[in-house]
Coordinates of N, CA, C and O in Angstrom, one line a residue:
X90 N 102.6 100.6 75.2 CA 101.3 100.2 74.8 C 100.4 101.4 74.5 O 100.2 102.1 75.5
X91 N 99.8 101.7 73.4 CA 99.0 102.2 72.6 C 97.3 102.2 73.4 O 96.8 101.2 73.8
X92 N 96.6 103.6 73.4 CA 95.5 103.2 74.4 C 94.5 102.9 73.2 O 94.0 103.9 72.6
X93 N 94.2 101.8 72.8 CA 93.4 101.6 72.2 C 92.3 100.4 73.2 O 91.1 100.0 72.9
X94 N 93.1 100.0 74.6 CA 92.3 99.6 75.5 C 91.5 100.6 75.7 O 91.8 101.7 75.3
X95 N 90.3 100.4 76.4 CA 89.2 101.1 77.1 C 89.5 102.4 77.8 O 90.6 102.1 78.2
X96 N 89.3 104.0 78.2 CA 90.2 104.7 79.2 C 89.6 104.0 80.5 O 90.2 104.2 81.6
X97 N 88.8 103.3 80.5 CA 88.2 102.9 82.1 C 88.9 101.7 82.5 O 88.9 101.4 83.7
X98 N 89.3 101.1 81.7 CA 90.5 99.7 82.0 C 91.9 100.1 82.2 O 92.7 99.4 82.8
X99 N 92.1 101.3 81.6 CA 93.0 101.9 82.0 C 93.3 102.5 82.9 O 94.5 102.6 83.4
X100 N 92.2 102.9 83.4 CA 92.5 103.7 85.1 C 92.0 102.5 86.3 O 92.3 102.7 87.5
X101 N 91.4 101.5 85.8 CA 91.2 100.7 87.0 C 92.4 100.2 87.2 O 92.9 100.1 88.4
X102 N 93.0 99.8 86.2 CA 94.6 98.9 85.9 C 95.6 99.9 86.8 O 96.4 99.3 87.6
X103 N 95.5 101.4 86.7 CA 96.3 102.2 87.2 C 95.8 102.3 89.1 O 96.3 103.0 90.0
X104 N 94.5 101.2 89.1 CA 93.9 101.7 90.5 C 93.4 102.8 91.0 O 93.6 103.1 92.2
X105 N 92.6 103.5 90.1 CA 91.6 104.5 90.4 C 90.1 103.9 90.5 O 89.8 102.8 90.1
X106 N 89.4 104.4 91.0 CA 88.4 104.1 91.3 C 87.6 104.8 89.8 O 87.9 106.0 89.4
X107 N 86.6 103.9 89.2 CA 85.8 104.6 87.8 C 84.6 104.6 88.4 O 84.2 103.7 89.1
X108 N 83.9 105.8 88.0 CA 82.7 106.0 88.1 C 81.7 106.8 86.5 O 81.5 108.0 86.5
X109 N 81.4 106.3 85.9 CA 80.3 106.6 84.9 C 81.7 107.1 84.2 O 82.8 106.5 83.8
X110 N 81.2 108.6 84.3 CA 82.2 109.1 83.3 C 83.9 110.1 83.8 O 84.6 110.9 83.1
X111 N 83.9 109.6 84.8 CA 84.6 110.0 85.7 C 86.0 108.9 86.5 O 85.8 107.7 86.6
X112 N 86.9 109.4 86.9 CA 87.9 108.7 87.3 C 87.9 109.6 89.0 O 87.3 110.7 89.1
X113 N 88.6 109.0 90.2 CA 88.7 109.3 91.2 C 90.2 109.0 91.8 O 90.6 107.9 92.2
X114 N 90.8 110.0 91.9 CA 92.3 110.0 91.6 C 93.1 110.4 93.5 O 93.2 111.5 94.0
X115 N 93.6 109.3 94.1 CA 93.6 109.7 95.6 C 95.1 109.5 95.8 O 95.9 108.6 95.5
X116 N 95.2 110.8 96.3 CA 96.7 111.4 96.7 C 96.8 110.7 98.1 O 95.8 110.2 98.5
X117 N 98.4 110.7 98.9 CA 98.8 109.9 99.8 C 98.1 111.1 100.5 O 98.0 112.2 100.0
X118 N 97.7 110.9 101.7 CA 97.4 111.3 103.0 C 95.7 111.8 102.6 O 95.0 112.8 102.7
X119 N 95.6 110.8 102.1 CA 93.9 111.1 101.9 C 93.1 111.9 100.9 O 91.9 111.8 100.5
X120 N 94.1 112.7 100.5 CA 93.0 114.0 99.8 C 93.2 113.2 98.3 O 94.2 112.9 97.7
X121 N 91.4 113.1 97.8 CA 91.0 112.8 96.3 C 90.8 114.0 95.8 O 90.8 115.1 96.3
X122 N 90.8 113.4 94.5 CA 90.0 114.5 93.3 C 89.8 113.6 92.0 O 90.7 113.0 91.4
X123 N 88.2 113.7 91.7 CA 87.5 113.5 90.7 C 88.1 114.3 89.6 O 88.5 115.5 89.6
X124 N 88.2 113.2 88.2 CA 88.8 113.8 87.3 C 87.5 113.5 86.0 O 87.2 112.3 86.0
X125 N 86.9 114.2 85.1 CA 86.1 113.6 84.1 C 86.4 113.6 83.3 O 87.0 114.6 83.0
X126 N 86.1 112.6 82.4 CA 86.1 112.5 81.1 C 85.2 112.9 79.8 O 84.2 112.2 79.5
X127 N 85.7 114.0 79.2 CA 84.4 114.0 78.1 C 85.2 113.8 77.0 O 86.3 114.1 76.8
X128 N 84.1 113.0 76.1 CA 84.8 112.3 74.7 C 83.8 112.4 73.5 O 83.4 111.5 72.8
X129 N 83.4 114.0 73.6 CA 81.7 114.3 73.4 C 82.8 114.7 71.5 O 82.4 114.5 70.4
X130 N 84.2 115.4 72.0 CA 84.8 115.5 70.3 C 85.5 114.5 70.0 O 86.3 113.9 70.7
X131 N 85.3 114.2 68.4 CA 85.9 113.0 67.9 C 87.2 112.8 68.1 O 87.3 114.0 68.1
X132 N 88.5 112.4 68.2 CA 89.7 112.4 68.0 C 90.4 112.8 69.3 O 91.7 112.6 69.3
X133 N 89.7 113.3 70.5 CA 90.4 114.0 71.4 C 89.3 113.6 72.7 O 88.1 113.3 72.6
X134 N 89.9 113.5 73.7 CA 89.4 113.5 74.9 C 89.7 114.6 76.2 O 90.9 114.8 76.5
X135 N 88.5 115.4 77.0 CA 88.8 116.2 77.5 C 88.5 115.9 78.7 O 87.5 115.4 79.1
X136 N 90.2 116.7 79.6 CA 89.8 115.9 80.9 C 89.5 117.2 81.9 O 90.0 118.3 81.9
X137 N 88.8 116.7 82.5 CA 88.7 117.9 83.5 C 88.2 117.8 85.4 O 87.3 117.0 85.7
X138 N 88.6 118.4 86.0 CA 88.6 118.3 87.2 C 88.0 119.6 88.0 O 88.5 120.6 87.4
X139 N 87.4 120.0 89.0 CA 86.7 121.1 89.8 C 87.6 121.7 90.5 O 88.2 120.9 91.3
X140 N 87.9 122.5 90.4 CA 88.7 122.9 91.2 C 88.5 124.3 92.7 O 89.3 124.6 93.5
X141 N 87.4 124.7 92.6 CA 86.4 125.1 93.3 C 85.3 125.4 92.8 O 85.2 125.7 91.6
X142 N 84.1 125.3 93.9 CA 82.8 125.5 94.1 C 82.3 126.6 93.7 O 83.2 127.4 93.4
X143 N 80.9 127.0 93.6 CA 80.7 128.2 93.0 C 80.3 129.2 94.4 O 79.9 130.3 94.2
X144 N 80.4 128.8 95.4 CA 80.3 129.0 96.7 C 81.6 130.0 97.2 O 81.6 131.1 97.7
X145 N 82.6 128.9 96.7 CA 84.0 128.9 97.1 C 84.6 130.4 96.1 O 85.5 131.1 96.5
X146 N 83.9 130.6 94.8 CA 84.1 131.5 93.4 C 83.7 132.6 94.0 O 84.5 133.5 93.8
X147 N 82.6 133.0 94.8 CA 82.0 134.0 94.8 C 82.7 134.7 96.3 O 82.6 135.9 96.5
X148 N 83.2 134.0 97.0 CA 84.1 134.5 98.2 C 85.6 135.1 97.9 O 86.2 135.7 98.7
X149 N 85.9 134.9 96.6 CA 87.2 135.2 95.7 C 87.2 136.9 95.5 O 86.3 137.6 95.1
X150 N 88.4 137.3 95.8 CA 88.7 138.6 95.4 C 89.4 138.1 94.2 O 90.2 137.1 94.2
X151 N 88.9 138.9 93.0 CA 89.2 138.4 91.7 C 89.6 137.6 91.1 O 90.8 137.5 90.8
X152 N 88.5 136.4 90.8 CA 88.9 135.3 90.7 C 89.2 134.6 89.4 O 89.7 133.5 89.2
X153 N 89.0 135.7 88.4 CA 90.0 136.0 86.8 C 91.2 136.0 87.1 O 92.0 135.4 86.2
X154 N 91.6 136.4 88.1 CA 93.2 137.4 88.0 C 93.5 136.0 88.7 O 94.6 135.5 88.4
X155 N 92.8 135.2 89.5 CA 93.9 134.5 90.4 C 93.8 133.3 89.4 O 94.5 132.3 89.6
X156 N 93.0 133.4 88.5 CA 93.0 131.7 87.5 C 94.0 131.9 86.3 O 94.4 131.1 85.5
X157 N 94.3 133.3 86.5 CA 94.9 133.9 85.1 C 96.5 133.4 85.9 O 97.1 132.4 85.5
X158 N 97.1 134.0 86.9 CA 97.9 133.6 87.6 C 98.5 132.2 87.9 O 99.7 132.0 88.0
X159 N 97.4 131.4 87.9 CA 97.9 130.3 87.9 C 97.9 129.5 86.9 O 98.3 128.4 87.1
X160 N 97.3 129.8 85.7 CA 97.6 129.5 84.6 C 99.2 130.1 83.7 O 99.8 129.7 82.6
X161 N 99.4 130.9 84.5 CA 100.7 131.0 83.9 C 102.0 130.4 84.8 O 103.2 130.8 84.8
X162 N 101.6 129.5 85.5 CA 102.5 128.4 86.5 C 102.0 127.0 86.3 O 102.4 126.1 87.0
X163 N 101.0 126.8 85.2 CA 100.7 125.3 85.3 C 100.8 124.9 84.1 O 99.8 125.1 83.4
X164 N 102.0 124.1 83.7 CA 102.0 124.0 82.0 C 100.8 123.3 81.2 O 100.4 123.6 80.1
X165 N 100.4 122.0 82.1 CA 99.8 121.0 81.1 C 97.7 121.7 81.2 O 96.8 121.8 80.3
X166 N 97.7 122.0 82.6 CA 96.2 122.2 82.9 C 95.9 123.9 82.9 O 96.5 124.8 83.6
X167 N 94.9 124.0 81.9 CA 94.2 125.3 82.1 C 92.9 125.6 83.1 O 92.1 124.7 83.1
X168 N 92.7 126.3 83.7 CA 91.8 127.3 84.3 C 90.8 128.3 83.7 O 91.0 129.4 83.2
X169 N 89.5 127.7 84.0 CA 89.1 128.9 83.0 C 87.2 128.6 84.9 O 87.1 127.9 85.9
X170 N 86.3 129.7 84.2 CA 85.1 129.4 84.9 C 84.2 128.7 84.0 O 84.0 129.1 82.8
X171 N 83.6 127.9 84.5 CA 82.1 126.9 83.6 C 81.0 127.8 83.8 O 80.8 128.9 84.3
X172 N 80.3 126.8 83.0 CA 78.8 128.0 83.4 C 77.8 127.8 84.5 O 76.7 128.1 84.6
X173 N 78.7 127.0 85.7 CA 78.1 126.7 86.8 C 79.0 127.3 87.7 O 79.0 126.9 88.8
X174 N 79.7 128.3 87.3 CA 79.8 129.4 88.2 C 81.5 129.0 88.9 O 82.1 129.8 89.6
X175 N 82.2 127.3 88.4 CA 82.8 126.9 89.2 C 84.3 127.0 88.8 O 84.5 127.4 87.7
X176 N 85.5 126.7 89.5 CA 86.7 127.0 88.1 C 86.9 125.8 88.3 O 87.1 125.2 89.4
X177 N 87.0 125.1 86.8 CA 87.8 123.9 86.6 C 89.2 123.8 85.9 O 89.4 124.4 84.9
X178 N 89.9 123.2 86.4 CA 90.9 122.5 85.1 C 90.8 122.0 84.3 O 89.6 121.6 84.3
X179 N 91.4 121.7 82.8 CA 91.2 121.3 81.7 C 92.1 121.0 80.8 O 92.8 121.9 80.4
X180 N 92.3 119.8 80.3 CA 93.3 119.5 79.1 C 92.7 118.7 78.3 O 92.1 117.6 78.6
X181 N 93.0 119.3 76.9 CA 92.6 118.6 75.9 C 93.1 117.4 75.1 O 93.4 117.8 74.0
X182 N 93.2 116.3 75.2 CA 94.2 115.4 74.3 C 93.7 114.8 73.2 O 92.6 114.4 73.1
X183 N 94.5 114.7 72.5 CA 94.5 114.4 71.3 C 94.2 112.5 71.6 O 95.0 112.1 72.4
X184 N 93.5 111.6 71.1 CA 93.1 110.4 71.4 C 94.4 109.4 70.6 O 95.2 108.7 71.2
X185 N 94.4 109.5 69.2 CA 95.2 108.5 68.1 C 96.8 108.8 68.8 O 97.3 110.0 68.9
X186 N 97.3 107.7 69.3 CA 98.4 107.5 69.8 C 98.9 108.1 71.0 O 100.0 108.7 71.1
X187 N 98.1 107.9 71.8 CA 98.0 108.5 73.3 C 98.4 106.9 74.1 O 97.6 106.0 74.3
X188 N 99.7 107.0 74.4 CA 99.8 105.6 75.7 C 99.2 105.6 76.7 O 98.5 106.5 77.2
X189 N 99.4 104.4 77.2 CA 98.4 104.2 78.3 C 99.3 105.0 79.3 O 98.5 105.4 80.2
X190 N 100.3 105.3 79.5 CA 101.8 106.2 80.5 C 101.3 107.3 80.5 O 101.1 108.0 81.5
X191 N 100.8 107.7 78.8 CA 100.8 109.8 78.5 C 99.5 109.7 79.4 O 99.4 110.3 80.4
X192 N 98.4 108.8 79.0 CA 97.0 108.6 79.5 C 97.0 109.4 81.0 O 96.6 110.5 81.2
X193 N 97.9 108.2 82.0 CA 97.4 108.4 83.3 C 98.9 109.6 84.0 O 99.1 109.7 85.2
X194 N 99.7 110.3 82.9 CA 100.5 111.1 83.3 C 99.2 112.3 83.2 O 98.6 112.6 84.2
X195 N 99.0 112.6 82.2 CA 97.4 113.5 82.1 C 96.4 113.5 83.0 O 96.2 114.6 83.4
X196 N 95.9 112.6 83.4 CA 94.8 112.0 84.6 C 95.4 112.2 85.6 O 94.5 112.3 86.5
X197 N 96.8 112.5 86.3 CA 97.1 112.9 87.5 C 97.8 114.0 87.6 O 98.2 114.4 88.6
X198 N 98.0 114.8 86.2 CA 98.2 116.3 86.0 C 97.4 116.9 86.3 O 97.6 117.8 87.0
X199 N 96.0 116.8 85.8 CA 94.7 117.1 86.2 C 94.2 117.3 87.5 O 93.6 118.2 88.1
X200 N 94.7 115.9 87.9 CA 93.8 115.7 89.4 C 95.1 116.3 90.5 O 94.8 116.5 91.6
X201 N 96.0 116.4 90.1 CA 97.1 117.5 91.0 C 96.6 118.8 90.9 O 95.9 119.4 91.7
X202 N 97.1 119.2 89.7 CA 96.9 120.9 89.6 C 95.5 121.4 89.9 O 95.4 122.6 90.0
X203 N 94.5 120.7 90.0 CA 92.8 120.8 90.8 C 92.8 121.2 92.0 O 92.5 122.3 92.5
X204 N 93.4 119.7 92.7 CA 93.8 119.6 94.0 C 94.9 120.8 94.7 O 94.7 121.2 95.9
X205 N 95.9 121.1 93.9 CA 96.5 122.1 94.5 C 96.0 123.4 94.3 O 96.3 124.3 95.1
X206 N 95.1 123.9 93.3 CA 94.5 125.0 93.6 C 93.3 125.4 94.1 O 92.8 126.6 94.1
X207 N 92.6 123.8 94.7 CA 91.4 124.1 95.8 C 92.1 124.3 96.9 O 91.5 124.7 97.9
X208 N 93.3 124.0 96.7 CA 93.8 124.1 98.0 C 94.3 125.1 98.6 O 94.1 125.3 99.9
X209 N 95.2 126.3 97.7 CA 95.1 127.1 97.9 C 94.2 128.6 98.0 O 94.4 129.6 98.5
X210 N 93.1 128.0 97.1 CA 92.3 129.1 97.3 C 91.5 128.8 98.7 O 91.0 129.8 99.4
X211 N 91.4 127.7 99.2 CA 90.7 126.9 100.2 C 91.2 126.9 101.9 O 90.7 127.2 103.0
X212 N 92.6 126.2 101.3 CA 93.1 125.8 103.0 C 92.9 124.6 102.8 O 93.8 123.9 102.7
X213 N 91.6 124.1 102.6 CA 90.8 122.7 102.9 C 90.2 121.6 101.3 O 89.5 122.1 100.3
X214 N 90.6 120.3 101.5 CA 90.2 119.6 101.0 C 88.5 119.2 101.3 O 88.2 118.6 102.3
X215 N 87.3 119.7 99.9 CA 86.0 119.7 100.3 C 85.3 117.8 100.5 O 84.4 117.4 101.2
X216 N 86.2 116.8 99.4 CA 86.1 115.7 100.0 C 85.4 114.9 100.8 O 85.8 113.8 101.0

């Protein structure tokens, strides 16, 4: 099936929790991660997830090198810093003929590879 349903009917269907513009994606043993949606360019939807705080950025011994690092171990999600000082994940998709499967394979690529690198730079789930 072709997502030409809603993406918010689609993640409720998949049992995520939707919020505005955002999906809420919860791993077994508790630990979430907010995943968002921006659909600000025509044809494509970008998803993106926090992957630390700017709190968490500024305690970082080189925090280029360690995003650069794990961008070269994470095939689908990139790493870059926002202008809120924070590092997020990021994948861009293409919208025209995106299934509702590729949809929420993307939506929990996102909200994994977030999750596993707050985790490592962290220890701790902020949640």
């Amino acid at each position: 099936q072709h997502m030409n349903a809603d993406w918010r009917q689609l993640a409720r269907s998949a049992g995520h929790a939707v919020r505005d513009d955002s999906i809420e994606v919860a791993f077994d043993g508790g630990r979430r991660q907010v995943v968002h949606i921006d659909e600000s360019n025509e044809g494509s939807h970008r998803l993106w997830s926090v992957a630390a705080q700017p709190a968490v950025v500024r305690e970082l011994r080189e925090p280029r090198l360690q995003m650069w690092r794990r961008n070269r171990v994470t095939e689908l999600v990139g790493f870059r810093l926002d202008k809120r000082g924070r590092i997020i994940g990021e994948v861009l998709l293409p919208s025209p003929g995106l299934t509702a499967n590729e949809w929420e394979l993307y939506i929990r690529a996102v909200a994994r590879a977030c999750d596993r690198f707050e985790y490592l730079l962290t220890g701790q789930d902020p949640m």
